[in-house]
Amino acid sequence: MTYARSLIYVLTMNFDDYNFISQVNGMNKNIEIDNRNLNIDRFNSIYESDICKEVQVSIVEAAMIKYFQPKYNKIYKDNFPNKSYKILEDVFALDFTGVIVNINSDNLYCRLFSEVVEPSENHSCVFDLSNEDKRQGFFEAFYNTK
C-alpha cells in the first residue's frame, strides 16, 4: 500500500509581484538614528527600483529551499542568505534588510511540509539581510523594543 507521505508531488506555483514594507522603530530608545538612514532619497530609490522576474524567482526559490531544507539541495539550504550569491546582488545593493516569502496552499487542498517543517497550508519564510554592525534588522525592530 502506498501512503500519501511517500508520494512525491511537483508543484508549480504562481507568486504575486513583490511588495515593499518599511517601518521605523520609534519605541526603542537605544537606537541611534543618523540622517543617512532616514534619507528620503534612499526610500525613493528602493520604491522606484525594479527587480526583474528572474531575480525574484531565484530569491523565492532560494528562500523556499532554506525554509523547507530538502534533502538533496545543499546550495541554499545551509547558508542562505549570503552576500556572495549573485541572485542577491540587487537586493543588497538596494539596502533591503529582510525578505519574506509567504506560501499558501489552501486552494490546493494540501498541506506542505518537509522533514524540518510541520505540515501546514500557510508558511512564511522570513530572512534577515541586515548587517547587525551597521543597522538593526527589519524583523529585530518588532521584537527588541526596550
Backbone as ProteinMPNN parsed JSONL, in Angstrom:
{"seq_chain_A": "MTYARSLIYVLTMNFDDYNFISQVNGMNKNIEIDNRNLNIDRFNSIYESDICKEVQVSIVEAAMIKYFQPKYNKIYKDNFPNKSYKILEDVFALDFTGVIVNINSDNLYCRLFSEVVEPSENHSCVFDLSNEDKRQGFFEAFYNTK", "coords_chain_A": {"N_chain_A": [[0.834, -1.168, 0.0], [0.547, 2.238, -0.806], [1.33, 5.184, 0.806], [0.262, 8.571, 1.274], [2.309, 10.127, 2.305], [4.59, 9.084, 1.229], [4.612, 9.724, -1.385], [5.701, 11.699, -4.152], [5.27, 14.985, -5.079], [5.143, 17.38, -7.659], [4.997, 20.73, -7.651], [3.798, 23.546, -9.33], [4.068, 26.932, -8.877], [2.515, 30.114, -8.532], [3.539, 33.341, -7.985], [2.726, 36.459, -6.563], [3.619, 39.842, -7.54], [6.371, 41.441, -5.923], [6.206, 43.15, -2.749], [6.912, 46.155, -0.983], [7.83, 46.733, 2.346], [8.076, 49.015, 4.879], [9.389, 50.4, 7.897], [9.771, 52.31, 10.894], [11.312, 52.099, 13.935], [10.077, 53.512, 16.58], [9.837, 52.982, 19.222], [12.042, 51.906, 20.541], [14.352, 53.221, 22.584], [17.064, 53.098, 22.533], [18.098, 53.104, 20.003], [20.251, 54.522, 17.672], [19.829, 57.074, 15.449], [20.789, 58.085, 12.318], [21.04, 60.697, 9.868], [21.401, 59.669, 7.311], [20.139, 57.176, 7.296], [17.491, 57.913, 7.409], [17.084, 59.18, 5.087], [15.174, 60.453, 2.525], [15.671, 60.044, -0.144], [16.875, 57.554, -0.215], [14.746, 55.804, 0.454], [13.05, 56.402, -1.704], [14.612, 55.488, -3.854], [14.521, 52.765, -3.418], [11.736, 52.188, -3.577], [11.24, 52.937, -6.199], [12.693, 51.174, -7.638], [13.227, 48.316, -9.784], [13.039, 45.042, -9.616], [13.981, 42.409, -11.562], [11.973, 39.719, -12.973], [13.326, 37.254, -13.151], [15.284, 37.413, -11.123], [13.586, 37.721, -8.931], [12.25, 35.223, -8.922], [14.427, 33.534, -8.459], [15.182, 34.352, -5.875], [12.882, 33.665, -4.405], [12.908, 30.887, -4.814], [15.373, 30.181, -3.578], [14.831, 31.001, -0.944], [12.711, 29.294, -0.271], [14.012, 26.836, -0.424], [15.873, 27.108, 1.659], [14.06, 27.351, 3.79], [12.388, 24.959, 3.742], [14.355, 23.022, 3.563], [15.175, 20.757, 1.743], [16.281, 17.393, 1.251], [18.19, 16.837, -0.843], [19.105, 19.236, -1.91], [21.636, 21.261, -1.473], [22.723, 23.725, -1.912], [21.486, 26.28, -1.19], [20.453, 25.611, 1.21], [22.069, 25.492, 3.538], [23.318, 27.989, 3.856], [21.86, 30.343, 3.128], [20.583, 33.572, 3.676], [23.278, 34.895, 1.682], [25.801, 37.189, 1.044], [27.47, 36.669, -1.078], [26.044, 35.435, -3.055], [24.998, 35.695, -6.35], [22.335, 36.141, -7.108], [21.333, 37.709, -5.097], [22.524, 40.169, -5.315], [21.225, 42.52, -6.358], [19.29, 42.955, -4.388], [20.816, 43.393, -2.052], [22.235, 45.616, -2.958], [20.232, 47.522, -3.061], [19.856, 47.905, -0.434], [18.092, 46.397, 1.143], [16.621, 45.07, 4.104], [15.448, 42.723, 4.797], [13.784, 39.668, 3.754], [10.714, 38.242, 2.89], [8.854, 35.396, 2.161], [5.738, 34.293, 1.443], [3.769, 31.418, 1.53], [0.916, 29.862, 0.452], [-1.219, 27.195, 0.47], [-3.915, 26.708, 0.431], [-5.816, 26.684, -1.674], [-5.031, 24.428, -3.017], [-5.773, 22.363, -1.52], [-4.078, 20.99, 0.208], [-1.425, 20.3, 2.54], [1.724, 21.613, 2.9], [4.966, 20.312, 3.666], [8.051, 19.272, 5.228], [10.952, 17.376, 6.233], [11.833, 19.01, 8.249], [9.922, 20.947, 8.617], [6.716, 21.458, 9.848], [3.542, 20.083, 8.712], [1.425, 22.305, 6.978], [-0.959, 24.68, 5.685], [-0.185, 27.216, 5.324], [2.758, 29.048, 5.108], [5.5, 31.025, 6.151], [8.405, 32.24, 5.009], [11.018, 33.738, 6.41], [13.644, 35.994, 6.352], [16.424, 37.695, 7.6], [18.381, 40.278, 6.307], [20.141, 42.171, 7.093], [23.12, 43.896, 8.177], [24.273, 43.462, 11.26], [26.121, 45.084, 12.579], [25.913, 47.537, 11.344], [23.184, 48.342, 11.26], [20.039, 47.896, 12.854], [18.138, 44.998, 12.166], [15.252, 44.514, 10.021], [13.281, 42.752, 11.065], [14.099, 42.479, 13.692], [13.421, 44.89, 14.856], [10.767, 44.707, 15.521], [10.725, 43.136, 17.761], [12.718, 43.822, 19.64], [12.143, 46.067, 21.558], [13.049, 47.971, 23.712]], "CA_chain_A": [[0.0, 0.0, 0.0], [1.292, 3.489, -0.877], [0.772, 6.24, 1.639], [0.471, 9.919, 0.729], [3.584, 10.673, 2.783], [5.695, 8.558, 0.441], [4.474, 10.185, -2.759], [6.385, 12.95, -4.48], [4.47, 15.875, -5.917], [5.824, 18.54, -8.216], [4.045, 21.833, -7.67], [4.165, 24.801, -9.972], [3.426, 27.964, -8.074], [2.465, 31.463, -9.066], [3.741, 34.313, -6.923], [2.415, 37.849, -6.891], [4.769, 40.738, -7.532], [6.855, 41.745, -4.584], [5.752, 44.358, -2.066], [7.863, 46.745, -0.05], [7.334, 47.067, 3.677], [9.072, 49.807, 5.602], [8.965, 50.803, 9.231], [10.749, 52.949, 11.759], [11.043, 51.689, 15.307], [10.09, 54.654, 17.477], [9.683, 52.513, 20.602], [13.338, 51.576, 21.126], [15.07, 54.461, 22.921], [18.5, 52.866, 22.402], [18.502, 53.141, 18.598], [20.818, 55.77, 17.197], [19.349, 57.336, 14.093], [21.54, 59.11, 11.604], [20.26, 61.26, 8.76], [21.505, 58.82, 6.125], [19.138, 56.122, 7.372], [16.164, 58.479, 7.212], [17.134, 59.934, 3.846], [14.032, 60.15, 1.658], [16.191, 59.548, -1.422], [17.1, 56.109, -0.054], [13.45, 55.144, 0.335], [12.568, 56.56, -3.081], [15.365, 54.614, -4.762], [14.018, 51.405, -3.217], [10.372, 52.091, -4.102], [11.243, 53.118, -7.649], [13.51, 50.131, -8.26], [12.5, 47.238, -10.447], [13.79, 43.792, -9.569], [13.457, 41.609, -12.67], [11.29, 38.468, -12.617], [14.316, 36.182, -12.984], [15.861, 37.563, -9.788], [12.507, 37.445, -7.974], [12.045, 33.769, -8.881], [15.608, 32.947, -7.813], [15.114, 34.639, -4.437], [11.807, 32.828, -3.85], [13.397, 29.505, -4.82], [16.397, 30.036, -2.54], [14.172, 31.133, 0.363], [11.945, 28.068, -0.029], [14.988, 25.768, -0.164], [16.372, 27.325, 3.021], [12.968, 27.127, 4.736], [11.971, 23.555, 3.78], [15.578, 22.226, 3.652], [15.064, 19.441, 1.103], [17.443, 16.529, 1.468], [19.2, 16.794, -1.895], [19.525, 20.553, -2.373], [22.518, 21.79, -0.437], [23.266, 25.029, -2.297], [20.95, 27.36, -0.364], [19.94, 25.051, 2.459], [22.922, 25.717, 4.69], [23.877, 29.331, 4.051], [21.077, 31.45, 2.565], [21.101, 34.436, 2.611], [24.708, 35.128, 1.704], [26.107, 38.292, 0.123], [28.228, 36.19, -2.231], [25.14, 34.914, -4.086], [24.711, 36.658, -7.412], [20.901, 36.461, -7.141], [21.014, 38.698, -4.061], [23.247, 41.419, -5.549], [20.283, 43.638, -6.485], [18.629, 43.153, -3.101], [21.776, 44.028, -1.153], [22.554, 46.938, -3.5], [19.132, 48.414, -2.695], [19.897, 48.031, 1.019], [16.971, 45.722, 1.802], [17.03, 44.487, 5.377], [14.806, 41.435, 5.008], [12.991, 39.048, 2.691], [9.644, 37.358, 3.357], [8.116, 34.679, 1.119], [4.554, 33.641, 2.009], [3.264, 30.326, 0.699], [-0.411, 29.443, 0.894], [-1.687, 26.09, -0.378], [-5.349, 26.492, 0.683], [-6.539, 26.344, -2.906], [-4.589, 23.112, -3.488], [-6.324, 21.398, -0.559], [-2.998, 20.168, 0.748], [-0.523, 20.959, 3.475], [3.117, 21.397, 2.53], [5.819, 20.008, 4.809], [9.318, 18.597, 4.948], [11.454, 16.726, 7.444], [12.091, 20.017, 9.287], [8.789, 21.879, 8.686], [5.442, 20.789, 10.114], [2.518, 20.274, 7.677], [0.569, 23.479, 7.118], [-1.388, 25.307, 4.435], [0.423, 28.547, 5.286], [4.145, 29.12, 5.551], [6.199, 32.292, 5.939], [9.86, 32.112, 5.009], [11.446, 35.069, 6.835], [15.1, 36.05, 6.44], [17.017, 38.995, 7.867], [19.513, 40.519, 5.42], [20.889, 43.334, 7.566], [24.398, 43.76, 8.851], [23.991, 43.869, 12.64], [27.042, 46.139, 12.995], [25.518, 48.808, 10.739], [21.801, 48.759, 11.496], [19.135, 46.872, 13.358], [17.387, 44.356, 11.095], [13.824, 44.811, 9.898], [12.481, 41.908, 11.936], [14.505, 42.739, 15.071], [12.756, 46.096, 15.351], [9.462, 44.342, 16.068], [10.857, 42.37, 18.992], [13.638, 44.448, 20.594], [11.635, 47.411, 21.838], [13.359, 48.259, 25.124]], "C_chain_A": [[0.889, 1.245, 0.0], [0.583, 4.542, -0.04], [1.116, 7.6, 1.042], [1.816, 10.502, 1.148], [4.762, 10.184, 1.947], [5.601, 8.943, -1.032], [5.214, 11.502, -2.95], [5.491, 13.744, -5.42], [5.359, 16.998, -6.424], [4.774, 19.631, -8.348], [4.61, 22.989, -8.477], [3.38, 25.883, -9.253], [3.508, 29.303, -8.781], [2.596, 32.425, -7.894], [3.382, 35.7, -7.425], [3.705, 38.657, -6.924], [5.145, 41.079, -6.099], [6.259, 43.05, -4.06], [6.864, 44.859, -1.163], [7.156, 47.029, 1.263], [8.432, 47.877, 4.345], [8.501, 50.211, 6.948], [10.119, 51.483, 9.936], [10.362, 52.593, 13.181], [11.182, 52.894, 16.23], [9.997, 54.267, 18.934], [11.029, 52.291, 21.299], [14.149, 52.85, 21.338], [16.578, 54.315, 22.749], [18.994, 52.936, 20.959], [19.064, 54.513, 18.268], [20.405, 55.941, 15.747], [20.241, 58.398, 13.478], [20.729, 59.549, 10.392], [20.312, 60.401, 7.514], [20.421, 57.753, 6.129], [17.724, 56.64, 7.166], [16.065, 59.258, 5.906], [16.008, 59.5, 2.916], [14.492, 59.624, 0.303], [16.437, 58.043, -1.364], [15.794, 55.349, -0.221], [12.912, 55.234, -1.087], [13.308, 55.636, -4.038], [14.902, 53.168, -4.633], [12.642, 51.251, -3.852], [10.322, 52.194, -5.621], [12.046, 52.044, -8.371], [12.623, 49.066, -8.898], [13.388, 45.998, -10.45], [13.174, 42.86, -10.605], [12.877, 40.279, -12.173], [12.276, 37.336, -12.345], [14.933, 36.223, -11.586], [14.812, 37.261, -8.724], [12.303, 35.939, -7.808], [13.215, 33.093, -8.173], [15.591, 33.166, -6.306], [14.049, 33.78, -3.769], [12.272, 31.378, -3.758], [14.414, 29.276, -3.697], [15.785, 30.105, -1.141], [13.395, 29.868, 0.708], [12.87, 26.888, 0.262], [15.522, 25.897, 1.259], [15.302, 26.973, 4.052], [12.621, 25.644, 4.875], [13.152, 22.591, 3.921], [15.448, 20.831, 3.047], [16.394, 18.685, 1.179], [18.546, 16.718, 0.425], [19.637, 18.158, -2.412], [20.333, 21.229, -1.274], [23.007, 23.205, -0.728], [22.79, 26.135, -1.363], [20.548, 26.893, 1.028], [20.762, 25.467, 3.678], [23.356, 27.16, 4.902], [23.156, 30.446, 3.289], [20.572, 32.285, 3.726], [22.603, 34.693, 2.791], [25.029, 36.188, 0.659], [26.857, 37.83, -1.125], [27.329, 35.648, -3.348], [24.777, 36.001, -5.087], [23.24, 37.071, -7.418], [20.517, 37.525, -6.116], [21.718, 40.037, -4.256], [22.311, 42.62, -5.588], [19.638, 43.971, -5.146], [19.572, 43.846, -2.117], [22.147, 45.424, -1.645], [21.477, 47.954, -3.138], [19.022, 48.604, -1.186], [18.644, 47.486, 1.687], [17.477, 45.137, 3.115], [16.368, 43.148, 5.655], [14.038, 40.965, 3.794], [11.961, 38.139, 3.352], [9.007, 36.715, 2.135], [6.97, 33.954, 1.814], [4.032, 32.61, 1.024], [1.937, 29.872, 1.287], [-0.915, 28.378, -0.064], [-3.155, 25.751, -0.117], [-6.083, 26.008, -0.564], [-6.12, 25.001, -3.5], [-5.142, 21.987, -2.619], [-5.253, 20.423, -0.075], [-2.163, 20.999, 1.71], [0.905, 20.609, 3.077], [3.944, 21.161, 3.791], [7.138, 19.431, 4.317], [9.762, 17.92, 6.241], [11.652, 17.723, 8.584], [10.945, 21.01, 9.474], [7.5, 21.086, 8.852], [4.441, 21.035, 8.979], [1.627, 21.479, 7.984], [0.166, 23.975, 5.734], [-0.765, 26.688, 4.266], [1.831, 28.503, 5.863], [4.683, 30.513, 5.259], [7.691, 32.05, 6.098], [10.41, 33.518, 5.267], [12.959, 35.068, 7.035], [15.572, 37.483, 6.613], [18.246, 39.147, 6.978], [20.438, 41.606, 5.941], [22.22, 42.944, 8.191], [24.205, 44.318, 10.259], [24.895, 45.0, 13.118], [26.602, 47.509, 12.488], [24.138, 49.279, 11.177], [20.995, 47.583, 12.015], [18.335, 46.309, 12.19], [15.91, 44.688, 11.135], [13.014, 44.037, 10.923], [12.841, 42.11, 13.405], [13.747, 43.913, 15.667], [11.403, 45.783, 15.968], [9.575, 43.722, 17.459], [11.733, 43.032, 20.051], [13.215, 45.884, 20.87], [11.802, 47.726, 23.318], [13.037, 49.697, 25.44]], "O_chain_A": [[1.878, 1.297, 0.73], [-0.622, 4.754, -0.175], [2.144, 7.755, 0.383], [2.4, 11.294, 0.408], [5.824, 10.806, 1.957], [6.433, 8.524, -1.836], [5.334, 12.309, -2.028], [5.019, 13.227, -6.433], [6.221, 17.499, -5.702], [3.787, 19.476, -9.067], [5.772, 23.36, -8.315], [2.172, 25.758, -9.048], [4.448, 29.581, -9.527], [1.847, 32.331, -6.922], [3.69, 36.069, -8.559], [4.74, 38.228, -6.413], [4.319, 41.007, -5.188], [5.865, 43.929, -4.827], [7.659, 44.075, -0.644], [6.021, 47.506, 1.282], [9.59, 47.46, 4.369], [7.289, 50.347, 7.113], [11.287, 51.261, 9.616], [9.211, 52.768, 13.581], [12.293, 53.253, 16.618], [10.069, 55.133, 19.806], [11.137, 52.47, 22.512], [14.581, 53.482, 20.375], [17.301, 55.309, 22.813], [20.197, 52.834, 20.72], [18.439, 55.536, 18.546], [20.612, 55.052, 14.921], [20.425, 59.476, 14.043], [19.83, 58.834, 9.95], [19.363, 60.399, 6.73], [19.843, 57.453, 5.085], [16.841, 55.873, 6.782], [15.06, 59.925, 5.655], [15.9, 58.326, 2.562], [13.783, 58.844, -0.332], [16.231, 57.339, -2.353], [15.736, 54.361, -0.954], [12.38, 54.259, -1.616], [12.696, 55.061, -4.938], [14.89, 52.427, -5.616], [12.402, 50.292, -4.586], [9.451, 51.599, -6.256], [12.069, 52.016, -9.601], [11.438, 48.943, -8.588], [14.365, 45.92, -11.196], [11.984, 42.555, -10.539], [13.239, 39.784, -11.105], [12.084, 36.549, -11.417], [15.087, 35.186, -10.942], [15.116, 36.614, -7.721], [12.197, 35.442, -6.687], [13.013, 32.179, -7.374], [15.946, 32.267, -5.544], [14.279, 33.228, -2.693], [12.057, 30.717, -2.743], [14.323, 28.295, -2.959], [16.179, 29.348, -0.254], [13.419, 29.417, 1.853], [12.554, 26.039, 1.095], [15.613, 24.905, 1.982], [15.606, 26.363, 5.077], [12.563, 25.122, 5.988], [12.966, 21.455, 4.357], [15.594, 19.832, 3.753], [17.473, 19.278, 1.17], [19.723, 16.756, 0.782], [20.489, 18.215, -3.299], [19.784, 21.705, -0.28], [23.644, 23.822, 0.126], [23.613, 26.858, -0.8], [20.329, 27.711, 1.922], [20.201, 25.762, 4.733], [23.727, 27.528, 6.016], [23.797, 31.401, 2.851], [20.148, 31.698, 4.722], [23.116, 34.704, 3.91], [24.579, 36.095, -0.483], [26.871, 38.541, -2.13], [27.798, 35.426, -4.464], [24.313, 37.079, -4.719], [22.926, 38.226, -7.703], [19.48, 38.174, -6.259], [21.533, 40.95, -3.452], [22.567, 43.628, -4.93], [19.463, 45.143, -4.812], [19.168, 44.781, -1.425], [22.354, 46.326, -0.833], [21.782, 49.128, -2.929], [18.187, 49.376, -0.714], [18.178, 48.04, 2.683], [18.641, 44.751, 3.217], [16.69, 42.497, 6.65], [13.685, 41.754, 2.917], [12.284, 37.367, 4.255], [8.657, 37.407, 1.179], [7.199, 33.102, 2.672], [3.874, 32.891, -0.164], [1.848, 29.541, 2.469], [-1.028, 28.618, -1.266], [-3.595, 24.638, -0.407], [-6.863, 25.057, -0.518], [-6.789, 24.49, -4.398], [-4.997, 20.809, -2.944], [-5.48, 19.218, 0.037], [-2.195, 22.23, 1.693], [1.245, 19.434, 2.936], [3.665, 21.731, 4.846], [7.304, 19.142, 3.132], [9.023, 17.9, 7.225], [11.643, 17.338, 9.753], [10.987, 21.831, 10.391], [7.228, 20.158, 8.09], [4.485, 22.089, 8.345], [1.143, 21.643, 9.104], [0.853, 23.726, 4.744], [-0.816, 27.264, 3.179], [2.059, 27.989, 6.958], [4.353, 31.11, 4.234], [8.172, 31.701, 7.176], [10.273, 34.396, 4.415], [13.494, 34.252, 7.787], [15.171, 38.375, 5.866], [19.07, 38.235, 6.906], [21.429, 41.931, 5.287], [22.41, 41.824, 8.664], [23.996, 45.52, 10.427], [24.492, 45.794, 13.969], [26.882, 48.527, 13.122], [23.936, 50.465, 11.438], [21.241, 46.431, 11.66], [17.9, 47.061, 11.318], [15.384, 45.096, 12.171], [12.148, 44.608, 11.585], [11.989, 41.936, 14.277], [13.462, 43.923, 16.865], [10.938, 46.512, 16.845], [8.629, 43.777, 18.245], [11.512, 42.824, 21.244], [13.89, 46.819, 20.44], [10.833, 47.745, 24.079], [13.227, 50.137, 26.574]]}, "name": "protein", "num_of_chains": 1, "seq": "MTYARSLIYVLTMNFDDYNFISQVNGMNKNIEIDNRNLNIDRFNSIYESDICKEVQVSIVEAAMIKYFQPKYNKIYKDNFPNKSYKILEDVFALDFTGVIVNINSDNLYCRLFSEVVEPSENHSCVFDLSNEDKRQGFFEAFYNTK"}
